[in-house]
N, CA, C and O atoms as a GROMACS GRO file, in nm:
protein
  560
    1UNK      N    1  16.316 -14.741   6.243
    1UNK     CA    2  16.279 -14.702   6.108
    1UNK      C    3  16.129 -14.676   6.105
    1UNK      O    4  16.055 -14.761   6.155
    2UNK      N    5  16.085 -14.583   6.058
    2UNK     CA    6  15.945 -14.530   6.040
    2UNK      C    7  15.926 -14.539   5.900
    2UNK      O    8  16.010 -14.507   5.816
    3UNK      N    9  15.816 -14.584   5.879
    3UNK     CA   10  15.731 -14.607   5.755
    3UNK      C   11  15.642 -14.512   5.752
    3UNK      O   12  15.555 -14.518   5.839
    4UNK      N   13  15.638 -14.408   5.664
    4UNK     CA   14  15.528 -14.327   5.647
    4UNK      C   15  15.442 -14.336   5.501
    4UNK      O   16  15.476 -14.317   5.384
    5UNK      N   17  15.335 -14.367   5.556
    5UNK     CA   18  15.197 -14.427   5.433
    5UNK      C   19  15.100 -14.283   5.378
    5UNK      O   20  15.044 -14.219   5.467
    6UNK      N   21  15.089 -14.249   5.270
    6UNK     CA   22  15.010 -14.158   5.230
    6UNK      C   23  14.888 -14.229   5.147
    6UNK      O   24  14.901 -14.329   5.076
    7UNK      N   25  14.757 -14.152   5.172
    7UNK     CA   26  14.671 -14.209   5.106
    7UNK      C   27  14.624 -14.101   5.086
    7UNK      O   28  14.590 -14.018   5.170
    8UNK      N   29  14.615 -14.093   4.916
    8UNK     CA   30  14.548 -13.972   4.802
    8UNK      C   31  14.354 -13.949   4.807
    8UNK      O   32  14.278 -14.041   4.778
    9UNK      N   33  14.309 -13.814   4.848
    9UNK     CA   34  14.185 -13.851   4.833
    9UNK      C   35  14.143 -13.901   4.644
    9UNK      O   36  14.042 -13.965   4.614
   10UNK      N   37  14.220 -13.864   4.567
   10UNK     CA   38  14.231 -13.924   4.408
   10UNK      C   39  14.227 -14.022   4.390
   10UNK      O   40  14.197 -14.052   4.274
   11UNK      N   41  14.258 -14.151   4.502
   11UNK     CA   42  14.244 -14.280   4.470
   11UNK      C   43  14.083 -14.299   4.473
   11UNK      O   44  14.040 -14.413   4.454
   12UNK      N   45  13.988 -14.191   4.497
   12UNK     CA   46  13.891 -14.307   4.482
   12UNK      C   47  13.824 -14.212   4.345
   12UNK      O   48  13.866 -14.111   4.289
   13UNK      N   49  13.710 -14.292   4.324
   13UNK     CA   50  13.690 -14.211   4.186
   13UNK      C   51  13.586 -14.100   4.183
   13UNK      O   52  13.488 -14.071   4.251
   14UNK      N   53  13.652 -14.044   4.067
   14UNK     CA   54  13.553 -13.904   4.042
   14UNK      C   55  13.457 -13.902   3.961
   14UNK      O   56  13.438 -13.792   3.908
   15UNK      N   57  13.382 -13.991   3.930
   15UNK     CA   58  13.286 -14.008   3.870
   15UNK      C   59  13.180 -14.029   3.924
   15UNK      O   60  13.187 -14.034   4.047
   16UNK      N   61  13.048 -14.048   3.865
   16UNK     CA   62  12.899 -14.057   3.925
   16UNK      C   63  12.890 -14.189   3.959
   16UNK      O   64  12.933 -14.295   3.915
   17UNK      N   65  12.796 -14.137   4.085
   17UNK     CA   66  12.839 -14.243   4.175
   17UNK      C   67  12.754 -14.416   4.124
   17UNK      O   68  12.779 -14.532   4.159
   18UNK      N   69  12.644 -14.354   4.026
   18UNK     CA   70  12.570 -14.405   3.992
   18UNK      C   71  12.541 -14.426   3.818
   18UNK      O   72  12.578 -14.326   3.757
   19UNK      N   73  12.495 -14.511   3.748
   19UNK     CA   74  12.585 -14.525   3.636
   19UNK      C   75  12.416 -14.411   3.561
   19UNK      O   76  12.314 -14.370   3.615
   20UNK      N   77  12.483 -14.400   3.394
   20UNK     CA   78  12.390 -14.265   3.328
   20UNK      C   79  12.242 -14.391   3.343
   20UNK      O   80  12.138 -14.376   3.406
   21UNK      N   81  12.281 -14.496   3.270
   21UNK     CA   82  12.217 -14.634   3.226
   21UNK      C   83  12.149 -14.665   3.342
   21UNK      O   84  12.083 -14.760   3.299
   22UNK      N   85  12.119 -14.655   3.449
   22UNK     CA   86  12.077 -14.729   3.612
   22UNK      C   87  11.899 -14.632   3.605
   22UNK      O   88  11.852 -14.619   3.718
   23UNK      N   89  11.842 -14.593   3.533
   23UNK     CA   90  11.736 -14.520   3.543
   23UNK      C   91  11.603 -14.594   3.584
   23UNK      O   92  11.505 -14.521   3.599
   24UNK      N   93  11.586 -14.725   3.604
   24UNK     CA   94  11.479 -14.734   3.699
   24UNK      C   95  11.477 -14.793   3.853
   24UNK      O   96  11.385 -14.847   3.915
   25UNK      N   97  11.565 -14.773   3.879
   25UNK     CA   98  11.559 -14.793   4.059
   25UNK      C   99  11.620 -14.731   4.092
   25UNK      O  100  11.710 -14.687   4.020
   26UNK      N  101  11.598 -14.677   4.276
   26UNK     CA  102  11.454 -14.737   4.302
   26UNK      C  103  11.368 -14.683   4.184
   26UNK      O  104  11.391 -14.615   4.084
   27UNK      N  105  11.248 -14.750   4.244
   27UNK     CA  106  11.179 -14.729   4.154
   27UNK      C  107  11.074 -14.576   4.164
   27UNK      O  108  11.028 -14.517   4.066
   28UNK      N  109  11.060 -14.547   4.274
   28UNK     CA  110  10.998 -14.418   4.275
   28UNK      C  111  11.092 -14.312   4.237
   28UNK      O  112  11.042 -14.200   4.226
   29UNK      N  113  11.206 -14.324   4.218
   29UNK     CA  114  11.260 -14.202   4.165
   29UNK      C  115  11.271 -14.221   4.010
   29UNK      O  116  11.292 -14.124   3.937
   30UNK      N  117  11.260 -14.302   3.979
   30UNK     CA  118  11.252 -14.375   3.813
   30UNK      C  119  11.123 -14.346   3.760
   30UNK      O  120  11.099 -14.292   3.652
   31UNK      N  121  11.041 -14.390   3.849
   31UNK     CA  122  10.833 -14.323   3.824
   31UNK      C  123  10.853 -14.183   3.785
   31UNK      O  124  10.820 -14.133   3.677
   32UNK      N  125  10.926 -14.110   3.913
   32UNK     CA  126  10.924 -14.002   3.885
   32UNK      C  127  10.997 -13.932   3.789
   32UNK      O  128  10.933 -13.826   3.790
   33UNK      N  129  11.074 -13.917   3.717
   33UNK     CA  130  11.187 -13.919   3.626
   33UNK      C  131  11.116 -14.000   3.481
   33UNK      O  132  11.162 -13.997   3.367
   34UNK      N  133  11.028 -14.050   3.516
   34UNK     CA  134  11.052 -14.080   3.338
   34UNK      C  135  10.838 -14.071   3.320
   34UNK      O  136  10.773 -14.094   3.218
   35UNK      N  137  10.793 -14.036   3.443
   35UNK     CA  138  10.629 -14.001   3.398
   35UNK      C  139  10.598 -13.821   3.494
   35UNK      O  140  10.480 -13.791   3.474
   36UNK      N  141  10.645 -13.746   3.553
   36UNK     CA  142  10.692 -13.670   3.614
   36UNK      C  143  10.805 -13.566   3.650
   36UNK      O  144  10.837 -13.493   3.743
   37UNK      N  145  10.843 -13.598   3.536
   37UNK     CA  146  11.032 -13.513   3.525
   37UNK      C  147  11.053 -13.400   3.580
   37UNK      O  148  11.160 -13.377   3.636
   38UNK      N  149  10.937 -13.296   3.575
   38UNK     CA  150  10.929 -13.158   3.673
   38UNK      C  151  10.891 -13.172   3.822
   38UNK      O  152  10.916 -13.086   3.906
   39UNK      N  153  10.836 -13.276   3.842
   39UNK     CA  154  10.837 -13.303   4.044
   39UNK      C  155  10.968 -13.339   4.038
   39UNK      O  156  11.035 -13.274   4.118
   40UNK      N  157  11.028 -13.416   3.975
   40UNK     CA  158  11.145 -13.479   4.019
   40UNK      C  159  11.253 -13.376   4.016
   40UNK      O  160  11.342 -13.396   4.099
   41UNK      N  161  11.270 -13.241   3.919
   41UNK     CA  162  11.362 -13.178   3.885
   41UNK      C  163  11.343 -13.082   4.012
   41UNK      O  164  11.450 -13.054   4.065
   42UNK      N  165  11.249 -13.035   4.064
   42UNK     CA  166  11.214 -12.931   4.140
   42UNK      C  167  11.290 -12.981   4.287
   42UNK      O  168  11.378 -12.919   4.348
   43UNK      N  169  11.228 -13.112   4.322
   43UNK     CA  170  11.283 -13.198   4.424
   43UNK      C  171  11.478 -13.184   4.426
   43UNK      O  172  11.573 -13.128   4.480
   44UNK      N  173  11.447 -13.259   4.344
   44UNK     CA  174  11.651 -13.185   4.315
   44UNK      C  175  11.723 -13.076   4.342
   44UNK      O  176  11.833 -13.055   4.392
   45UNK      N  177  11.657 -13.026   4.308
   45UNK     CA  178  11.721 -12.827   4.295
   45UNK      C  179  11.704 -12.772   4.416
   45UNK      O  180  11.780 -12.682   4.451
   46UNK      N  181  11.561 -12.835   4.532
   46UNK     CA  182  11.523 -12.813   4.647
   46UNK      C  183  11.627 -12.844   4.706
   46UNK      O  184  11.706 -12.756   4.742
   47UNK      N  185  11.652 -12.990   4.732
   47UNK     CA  186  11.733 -13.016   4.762
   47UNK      C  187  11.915 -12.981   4.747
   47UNK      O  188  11.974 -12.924   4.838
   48UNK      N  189  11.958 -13.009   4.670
   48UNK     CA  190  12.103 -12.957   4.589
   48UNK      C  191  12.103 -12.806   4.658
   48UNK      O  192  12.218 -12.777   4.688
   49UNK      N  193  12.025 -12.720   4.686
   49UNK     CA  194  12.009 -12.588   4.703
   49UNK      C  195  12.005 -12.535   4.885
   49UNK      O  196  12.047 -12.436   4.945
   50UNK      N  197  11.942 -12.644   4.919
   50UNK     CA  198  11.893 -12.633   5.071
   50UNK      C  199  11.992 -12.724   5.143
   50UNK      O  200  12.003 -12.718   5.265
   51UNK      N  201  12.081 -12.829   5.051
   51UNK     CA  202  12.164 -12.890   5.125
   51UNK      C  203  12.121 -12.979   5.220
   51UNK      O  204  12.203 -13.033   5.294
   52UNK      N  205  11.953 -13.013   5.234
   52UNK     CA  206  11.881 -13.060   5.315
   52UNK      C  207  11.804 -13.129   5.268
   52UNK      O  208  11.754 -13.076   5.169
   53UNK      N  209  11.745 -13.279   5.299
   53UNK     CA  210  11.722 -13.335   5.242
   53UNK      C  211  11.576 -13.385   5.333
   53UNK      O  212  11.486 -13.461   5.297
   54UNK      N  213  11.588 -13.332   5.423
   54UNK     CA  214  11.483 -13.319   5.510
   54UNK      C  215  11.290 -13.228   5.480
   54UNK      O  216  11.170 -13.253   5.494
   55UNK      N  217  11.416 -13.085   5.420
   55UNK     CA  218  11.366 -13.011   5.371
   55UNK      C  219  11.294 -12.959   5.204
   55UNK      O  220  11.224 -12.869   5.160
   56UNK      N  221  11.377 -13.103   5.147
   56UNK     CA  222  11.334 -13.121   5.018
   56UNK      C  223  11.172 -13.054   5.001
   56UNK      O  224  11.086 -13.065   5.089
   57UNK      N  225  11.155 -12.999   4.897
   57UNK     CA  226  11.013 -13.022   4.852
   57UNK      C  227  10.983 -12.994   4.707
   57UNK      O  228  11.033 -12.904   4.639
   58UNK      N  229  10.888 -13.089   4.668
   58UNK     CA  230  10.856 -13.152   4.536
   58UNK      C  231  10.808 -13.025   4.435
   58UNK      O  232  10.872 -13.025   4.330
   59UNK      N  233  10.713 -12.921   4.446
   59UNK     CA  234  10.650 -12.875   4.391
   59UNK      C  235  10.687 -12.701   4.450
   59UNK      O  236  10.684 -12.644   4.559
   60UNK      N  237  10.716 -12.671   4.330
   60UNK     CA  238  10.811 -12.535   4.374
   60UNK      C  239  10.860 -12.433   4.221
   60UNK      O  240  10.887 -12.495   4.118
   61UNK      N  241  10.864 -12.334   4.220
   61UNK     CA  242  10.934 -12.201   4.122
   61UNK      C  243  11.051 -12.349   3.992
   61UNK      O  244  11.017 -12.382   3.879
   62UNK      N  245  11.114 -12.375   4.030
   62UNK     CA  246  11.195 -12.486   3.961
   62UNK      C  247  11.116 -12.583   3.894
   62UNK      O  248  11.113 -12.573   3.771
   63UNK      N  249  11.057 -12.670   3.943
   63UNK     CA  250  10.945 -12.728   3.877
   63UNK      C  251  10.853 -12.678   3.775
   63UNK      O  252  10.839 -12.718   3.660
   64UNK      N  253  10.800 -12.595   3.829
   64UNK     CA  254  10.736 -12.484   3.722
   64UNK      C  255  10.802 -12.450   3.589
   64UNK      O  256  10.748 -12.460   3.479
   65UNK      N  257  10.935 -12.405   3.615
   65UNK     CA  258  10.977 -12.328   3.492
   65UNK      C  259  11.028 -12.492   3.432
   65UNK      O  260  11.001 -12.501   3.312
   66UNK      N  261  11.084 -12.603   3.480
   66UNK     CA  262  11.111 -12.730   3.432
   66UNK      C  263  10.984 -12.759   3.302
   66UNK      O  264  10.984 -12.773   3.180
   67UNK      N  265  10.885 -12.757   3.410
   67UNK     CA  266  10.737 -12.812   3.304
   67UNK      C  267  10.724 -12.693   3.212
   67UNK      O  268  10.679 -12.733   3.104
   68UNK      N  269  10.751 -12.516   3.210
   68UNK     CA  270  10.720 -12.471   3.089
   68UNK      C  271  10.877 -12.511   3.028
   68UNK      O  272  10.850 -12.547   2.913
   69UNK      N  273  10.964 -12.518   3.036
   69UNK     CA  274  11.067 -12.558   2.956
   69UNK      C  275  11.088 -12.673   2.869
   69UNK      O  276  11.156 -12.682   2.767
   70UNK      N  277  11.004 -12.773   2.939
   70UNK     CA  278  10.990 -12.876   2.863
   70UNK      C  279  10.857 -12.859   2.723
   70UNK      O  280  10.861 -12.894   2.605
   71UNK      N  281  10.770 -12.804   2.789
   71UNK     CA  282  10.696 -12.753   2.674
   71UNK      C  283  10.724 -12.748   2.577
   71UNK      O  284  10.666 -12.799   2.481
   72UNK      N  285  10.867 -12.656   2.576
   72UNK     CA  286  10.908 -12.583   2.423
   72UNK      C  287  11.017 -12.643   2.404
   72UNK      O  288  11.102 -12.582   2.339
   73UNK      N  289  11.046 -12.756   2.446
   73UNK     CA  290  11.164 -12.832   2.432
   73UNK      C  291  11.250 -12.797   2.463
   73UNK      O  292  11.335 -12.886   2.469
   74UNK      N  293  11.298 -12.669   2.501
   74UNK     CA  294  11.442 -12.642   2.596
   74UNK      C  295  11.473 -12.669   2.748
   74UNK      O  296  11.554 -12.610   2.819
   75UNK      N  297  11.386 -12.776   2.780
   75UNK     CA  298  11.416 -12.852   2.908
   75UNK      C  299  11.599 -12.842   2.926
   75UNK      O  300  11.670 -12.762   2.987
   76UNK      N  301  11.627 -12.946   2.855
   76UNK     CA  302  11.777 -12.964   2.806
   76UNK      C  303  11.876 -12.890   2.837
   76UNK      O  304  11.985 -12.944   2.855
   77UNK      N  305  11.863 -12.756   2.851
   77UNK     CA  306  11.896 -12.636   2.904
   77UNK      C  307  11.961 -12.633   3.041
   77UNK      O  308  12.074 -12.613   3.084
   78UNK      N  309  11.831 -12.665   3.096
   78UNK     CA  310  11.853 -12.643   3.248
   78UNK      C  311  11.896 -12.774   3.278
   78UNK      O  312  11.995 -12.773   3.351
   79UNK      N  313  11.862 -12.870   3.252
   79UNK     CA  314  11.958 -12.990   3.317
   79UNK      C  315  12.065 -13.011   3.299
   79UNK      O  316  12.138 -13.082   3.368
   80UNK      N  317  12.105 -12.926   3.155
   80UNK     CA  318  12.277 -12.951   3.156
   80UNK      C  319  12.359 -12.857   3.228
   80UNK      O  320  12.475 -12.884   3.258
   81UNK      N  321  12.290 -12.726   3.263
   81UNK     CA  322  12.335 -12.607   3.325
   81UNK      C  323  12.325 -12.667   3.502
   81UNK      O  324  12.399 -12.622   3.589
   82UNK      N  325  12.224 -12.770   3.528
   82UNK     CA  326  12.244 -12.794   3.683
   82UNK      C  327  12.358 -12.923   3.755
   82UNK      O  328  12.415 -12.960   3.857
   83UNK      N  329  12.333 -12.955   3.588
   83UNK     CA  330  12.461 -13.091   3.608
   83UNK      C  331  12.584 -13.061   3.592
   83UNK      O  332  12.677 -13.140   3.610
   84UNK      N  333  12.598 -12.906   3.546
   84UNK     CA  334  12.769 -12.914   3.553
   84UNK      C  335  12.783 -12.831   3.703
   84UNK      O  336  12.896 -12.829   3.753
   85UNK      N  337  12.670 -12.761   3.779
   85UNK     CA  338  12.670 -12.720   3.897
   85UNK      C  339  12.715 -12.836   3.987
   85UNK      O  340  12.824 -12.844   4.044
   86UNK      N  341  12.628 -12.914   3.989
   86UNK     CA  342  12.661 -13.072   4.058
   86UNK      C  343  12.805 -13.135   4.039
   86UNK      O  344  12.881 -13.169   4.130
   87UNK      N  345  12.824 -13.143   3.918
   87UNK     CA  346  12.979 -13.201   3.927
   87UNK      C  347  13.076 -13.110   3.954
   87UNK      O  348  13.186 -13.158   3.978
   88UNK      N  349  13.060 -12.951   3.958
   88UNK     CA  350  13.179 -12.908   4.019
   88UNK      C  351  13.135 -12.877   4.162
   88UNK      O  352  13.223 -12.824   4.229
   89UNK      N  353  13.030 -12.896   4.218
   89UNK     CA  354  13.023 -12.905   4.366
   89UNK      C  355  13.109 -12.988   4.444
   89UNK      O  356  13.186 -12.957   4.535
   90UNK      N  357  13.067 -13.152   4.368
   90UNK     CA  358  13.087 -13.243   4.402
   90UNK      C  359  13.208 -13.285   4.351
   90UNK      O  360  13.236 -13.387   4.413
   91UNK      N  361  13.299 -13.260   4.265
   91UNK     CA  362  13.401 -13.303   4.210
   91UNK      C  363  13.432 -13.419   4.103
   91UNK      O  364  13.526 -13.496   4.084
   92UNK      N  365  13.308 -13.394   4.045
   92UNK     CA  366  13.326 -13.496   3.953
   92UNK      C  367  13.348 -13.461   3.820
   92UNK      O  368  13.311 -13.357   3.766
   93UNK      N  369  13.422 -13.570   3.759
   93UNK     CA  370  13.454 -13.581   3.567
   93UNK      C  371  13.371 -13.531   3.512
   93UNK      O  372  13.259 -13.572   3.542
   94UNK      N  373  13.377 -13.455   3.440
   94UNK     CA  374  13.350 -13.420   3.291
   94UNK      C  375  13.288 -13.282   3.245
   94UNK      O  376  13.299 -13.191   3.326
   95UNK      N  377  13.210 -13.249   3.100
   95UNK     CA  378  13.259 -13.158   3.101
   95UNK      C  379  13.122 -13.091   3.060
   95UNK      O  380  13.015 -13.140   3.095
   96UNK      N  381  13.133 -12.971   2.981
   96UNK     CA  382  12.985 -12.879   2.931
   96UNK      C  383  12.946 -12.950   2.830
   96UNK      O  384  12.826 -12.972   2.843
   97UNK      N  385  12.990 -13.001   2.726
   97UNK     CA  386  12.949 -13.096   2.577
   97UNK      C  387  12.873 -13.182   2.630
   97UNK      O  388  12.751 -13.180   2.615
   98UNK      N  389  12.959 -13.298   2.724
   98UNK     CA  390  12.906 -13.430   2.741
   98UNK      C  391  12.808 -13.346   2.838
   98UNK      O  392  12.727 -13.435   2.867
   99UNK      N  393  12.781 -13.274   2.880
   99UNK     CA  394  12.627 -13.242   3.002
   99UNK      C  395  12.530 -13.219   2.892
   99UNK      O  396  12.420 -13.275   2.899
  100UNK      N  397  12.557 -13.146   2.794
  100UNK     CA  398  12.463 -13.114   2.706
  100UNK      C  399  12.360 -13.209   2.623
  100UNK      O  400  12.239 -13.213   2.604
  101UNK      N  401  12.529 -13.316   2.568
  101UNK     CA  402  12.470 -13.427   2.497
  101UNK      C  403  12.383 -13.517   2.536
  101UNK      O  404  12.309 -13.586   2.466
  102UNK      N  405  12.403 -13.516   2.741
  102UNK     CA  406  12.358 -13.617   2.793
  102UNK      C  407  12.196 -13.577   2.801
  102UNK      O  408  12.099 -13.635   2.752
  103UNK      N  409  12.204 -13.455   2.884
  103UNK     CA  410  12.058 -13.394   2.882
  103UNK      C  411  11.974 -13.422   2.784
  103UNK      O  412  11.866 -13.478   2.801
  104UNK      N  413  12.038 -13.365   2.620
  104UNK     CA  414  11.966 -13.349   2.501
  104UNK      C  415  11.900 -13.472   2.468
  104UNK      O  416  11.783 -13.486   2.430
  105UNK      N  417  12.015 -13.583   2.491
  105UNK     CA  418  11.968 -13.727   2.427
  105UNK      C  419  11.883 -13.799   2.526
  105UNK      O  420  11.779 -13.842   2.477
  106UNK      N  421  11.897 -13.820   2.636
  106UNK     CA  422  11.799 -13.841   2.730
  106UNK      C  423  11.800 -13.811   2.878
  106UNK      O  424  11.872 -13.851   2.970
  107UNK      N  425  11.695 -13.725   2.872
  107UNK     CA  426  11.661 -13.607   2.998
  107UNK      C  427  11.626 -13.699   3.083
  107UNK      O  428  11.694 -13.686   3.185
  108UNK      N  429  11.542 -13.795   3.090
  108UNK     CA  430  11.538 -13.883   3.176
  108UNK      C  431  11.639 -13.930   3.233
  108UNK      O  432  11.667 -13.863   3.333
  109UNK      N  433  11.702 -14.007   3.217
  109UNK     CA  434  11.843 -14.057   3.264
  109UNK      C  435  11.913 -13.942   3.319
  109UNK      O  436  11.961 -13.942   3.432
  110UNK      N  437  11.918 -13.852   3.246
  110UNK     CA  438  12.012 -13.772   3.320
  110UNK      C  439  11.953 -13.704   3.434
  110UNK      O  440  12.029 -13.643   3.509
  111UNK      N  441  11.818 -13.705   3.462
  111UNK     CA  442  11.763 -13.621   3.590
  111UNK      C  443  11.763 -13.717   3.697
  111UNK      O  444  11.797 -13.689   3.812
  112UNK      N  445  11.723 -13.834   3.657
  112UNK     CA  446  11.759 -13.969   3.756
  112UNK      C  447  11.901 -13.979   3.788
  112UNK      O  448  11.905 -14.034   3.898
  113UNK      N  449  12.005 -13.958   3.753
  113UNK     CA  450  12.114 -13.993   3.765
  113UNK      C  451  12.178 -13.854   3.829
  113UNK      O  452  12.283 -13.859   3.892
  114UNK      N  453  12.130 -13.769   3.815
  114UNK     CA  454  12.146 -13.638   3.908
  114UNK      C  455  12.055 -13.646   4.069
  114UNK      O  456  12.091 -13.619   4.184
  115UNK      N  457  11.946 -13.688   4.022
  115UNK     CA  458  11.907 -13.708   4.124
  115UNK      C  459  11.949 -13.748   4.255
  115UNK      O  460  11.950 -13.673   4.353
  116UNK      N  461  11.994 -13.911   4.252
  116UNK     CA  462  12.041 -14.003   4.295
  116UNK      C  463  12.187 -13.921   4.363
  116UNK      O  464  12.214 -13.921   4.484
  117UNK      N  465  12.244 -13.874   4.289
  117UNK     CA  466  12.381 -13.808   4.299
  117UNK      C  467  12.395 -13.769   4.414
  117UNK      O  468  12.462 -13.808   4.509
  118UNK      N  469  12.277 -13.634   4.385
  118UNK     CA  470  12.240 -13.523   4.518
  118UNK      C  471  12.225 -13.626   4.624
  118UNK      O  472  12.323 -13.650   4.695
  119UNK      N  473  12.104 -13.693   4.644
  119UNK     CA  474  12.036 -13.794   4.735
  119UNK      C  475  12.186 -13.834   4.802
  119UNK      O  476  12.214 -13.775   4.906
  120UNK      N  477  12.276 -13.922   4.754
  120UNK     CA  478  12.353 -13.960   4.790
  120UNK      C  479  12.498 -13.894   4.876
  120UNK      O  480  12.566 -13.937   4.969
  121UNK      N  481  12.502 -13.790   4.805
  121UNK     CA  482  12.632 -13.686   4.889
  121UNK      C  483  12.569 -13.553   5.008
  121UNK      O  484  12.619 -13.473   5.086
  122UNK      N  485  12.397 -13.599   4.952
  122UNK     CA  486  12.388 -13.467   5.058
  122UNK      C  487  12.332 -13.600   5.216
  122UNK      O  488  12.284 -13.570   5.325
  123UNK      N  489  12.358 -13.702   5.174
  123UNK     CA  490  12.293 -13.819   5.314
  123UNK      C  491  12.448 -13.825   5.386
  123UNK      O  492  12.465 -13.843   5.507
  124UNK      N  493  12.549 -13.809   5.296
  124UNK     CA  494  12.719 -13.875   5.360
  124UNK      C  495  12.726 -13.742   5.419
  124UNK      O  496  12.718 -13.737   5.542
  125UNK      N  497  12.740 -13.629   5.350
  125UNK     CA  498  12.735 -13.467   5.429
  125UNK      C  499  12.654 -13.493   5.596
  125UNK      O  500  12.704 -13.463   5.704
  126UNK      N  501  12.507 -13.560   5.570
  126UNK     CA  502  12.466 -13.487   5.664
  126UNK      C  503  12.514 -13.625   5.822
  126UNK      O  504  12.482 -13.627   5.941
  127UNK      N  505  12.589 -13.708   5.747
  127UNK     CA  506  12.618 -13.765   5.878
  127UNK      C  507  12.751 -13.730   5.955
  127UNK      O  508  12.794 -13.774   6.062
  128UNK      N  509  12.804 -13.636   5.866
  128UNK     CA  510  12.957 -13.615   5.922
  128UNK      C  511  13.074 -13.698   5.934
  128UNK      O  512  13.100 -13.791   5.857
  129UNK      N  513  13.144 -13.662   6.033
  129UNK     CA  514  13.277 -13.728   6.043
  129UNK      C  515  13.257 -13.852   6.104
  129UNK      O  516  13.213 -13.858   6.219
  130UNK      N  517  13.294 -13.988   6.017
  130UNK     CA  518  13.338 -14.077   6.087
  130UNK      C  519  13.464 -14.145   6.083
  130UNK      O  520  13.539 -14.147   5.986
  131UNK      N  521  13.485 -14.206   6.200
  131UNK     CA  522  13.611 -14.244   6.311
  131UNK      C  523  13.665 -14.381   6.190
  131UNK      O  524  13.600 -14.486   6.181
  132UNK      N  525  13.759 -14.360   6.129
  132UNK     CA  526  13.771 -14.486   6.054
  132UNK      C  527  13.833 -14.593   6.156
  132UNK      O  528  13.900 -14.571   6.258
  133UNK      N  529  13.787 -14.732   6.092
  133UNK     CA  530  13.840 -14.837   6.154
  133UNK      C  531  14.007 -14.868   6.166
  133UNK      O  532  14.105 -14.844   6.095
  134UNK      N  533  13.982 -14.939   6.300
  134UNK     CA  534  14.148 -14.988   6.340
  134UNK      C  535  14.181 -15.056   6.220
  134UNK      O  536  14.109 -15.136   6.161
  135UNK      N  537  14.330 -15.008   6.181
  135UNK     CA  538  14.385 -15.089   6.125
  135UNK      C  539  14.478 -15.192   6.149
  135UNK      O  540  14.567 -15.138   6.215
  136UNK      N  541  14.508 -15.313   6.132
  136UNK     CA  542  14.568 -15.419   6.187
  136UNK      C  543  14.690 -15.484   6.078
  136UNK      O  544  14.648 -15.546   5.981
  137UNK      N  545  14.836 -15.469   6.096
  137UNK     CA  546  14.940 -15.504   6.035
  137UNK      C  547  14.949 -15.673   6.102
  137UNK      O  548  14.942 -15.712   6.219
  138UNK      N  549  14.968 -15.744   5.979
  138UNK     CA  550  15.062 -15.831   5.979
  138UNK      C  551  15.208 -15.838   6.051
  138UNK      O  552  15.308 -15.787   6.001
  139UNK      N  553  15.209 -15.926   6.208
  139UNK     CA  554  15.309 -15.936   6.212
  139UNK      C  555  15.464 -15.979   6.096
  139UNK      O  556  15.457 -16.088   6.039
  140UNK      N  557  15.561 -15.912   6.075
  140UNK     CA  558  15.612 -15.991   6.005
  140UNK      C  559  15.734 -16.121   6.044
  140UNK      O  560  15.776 -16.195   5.956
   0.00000   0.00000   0.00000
C-alpha cells in the first residue's frame, strides 16, 4: 500500500512577511523611512527593479521624483502604485484600496514594510534551491 502525501504551496501564507506596525527595526531602515523616506524609496525601487541587492543604490531618478512628490503631497501615489507591483510579484494579499489607504495614512510604515519585503524575497531568490531535510517516519 502506498501513501501518497501532497503538500500545497497555499499552506504557507500570503501575506507580508513583516507586520504594517514593525516600523522601527532594524533600525537603519526605520532611520531611514521615517527621517529620509526618498533614500529609502529610491533604494527599494533600485533594488525591486535590479533584482539585486548587491547592486542596490540609494540616490537615484526614483528618489528624486519621491522627494518632489512628497513636496506636493502626492508621495502616496507612488507607494501605493509600487506596493501593489510588489504584492503581485510576490504573491501576496490584498488589494488597490487597502495600498492606497495604507500609503495615504502612513507612508512611513508602508515604505518600511515594503522595504523589508523586497530585502527579504530578493536574499531567498538570490540563494536558490535548497535540498530540504530528511524526513523521518515513526515506526509504527
Amino acid at each position: 500500500m502506498t501513501t501518497s502525501i501532497s503538500v500545497s504551496s497555499k499552506a504557507q501564507s500570503n501575506g507580508w512577511s513583516h507586520s504594517f506596525w514593525d516600523c522601527c527595526s532594524p533600525a537603519k531602515i526605520g532611520f531611514l523611512g521615517w527621517c529620509c523616506p526618498c533614500v529609502l524609496y529610491g533604494k527599494a525601487q533600485s533594488q525591486f527593479n535590479a533584482r539585486d541587492s548587491e547592486r542596490s543604490i540609494y540616490l537615484n531618478s526614483d528618489c528624486c521624483l519621491y522627494a518632489a512628490t512628497h513636496a506636493c503631497g502626492l508621495h502616496w501615489v507612488f507607494l501605493s502604485r509600487e506596493r501593489g507591483k510588489i504584492r503581485k510579484r510576490y504573491g501576496i494579499e490584498g488589494g488597490t484600496f487597502s495600498d492606497c489607504v495604507q500609503a495615504a495614512c502612513c507612508s512611513c510604515c508602508t515604505l518600511i514594510q515594503q522595504e523589508k519585503e523586497i530585502e527579504k524575497r530578493s536574499r531567498v531568490s538570490q540563494e536558490g534551491y535548497q535540498q530540504p531535510t530528511e524526513m523521518a517516519y515513526p515506526q509504527p
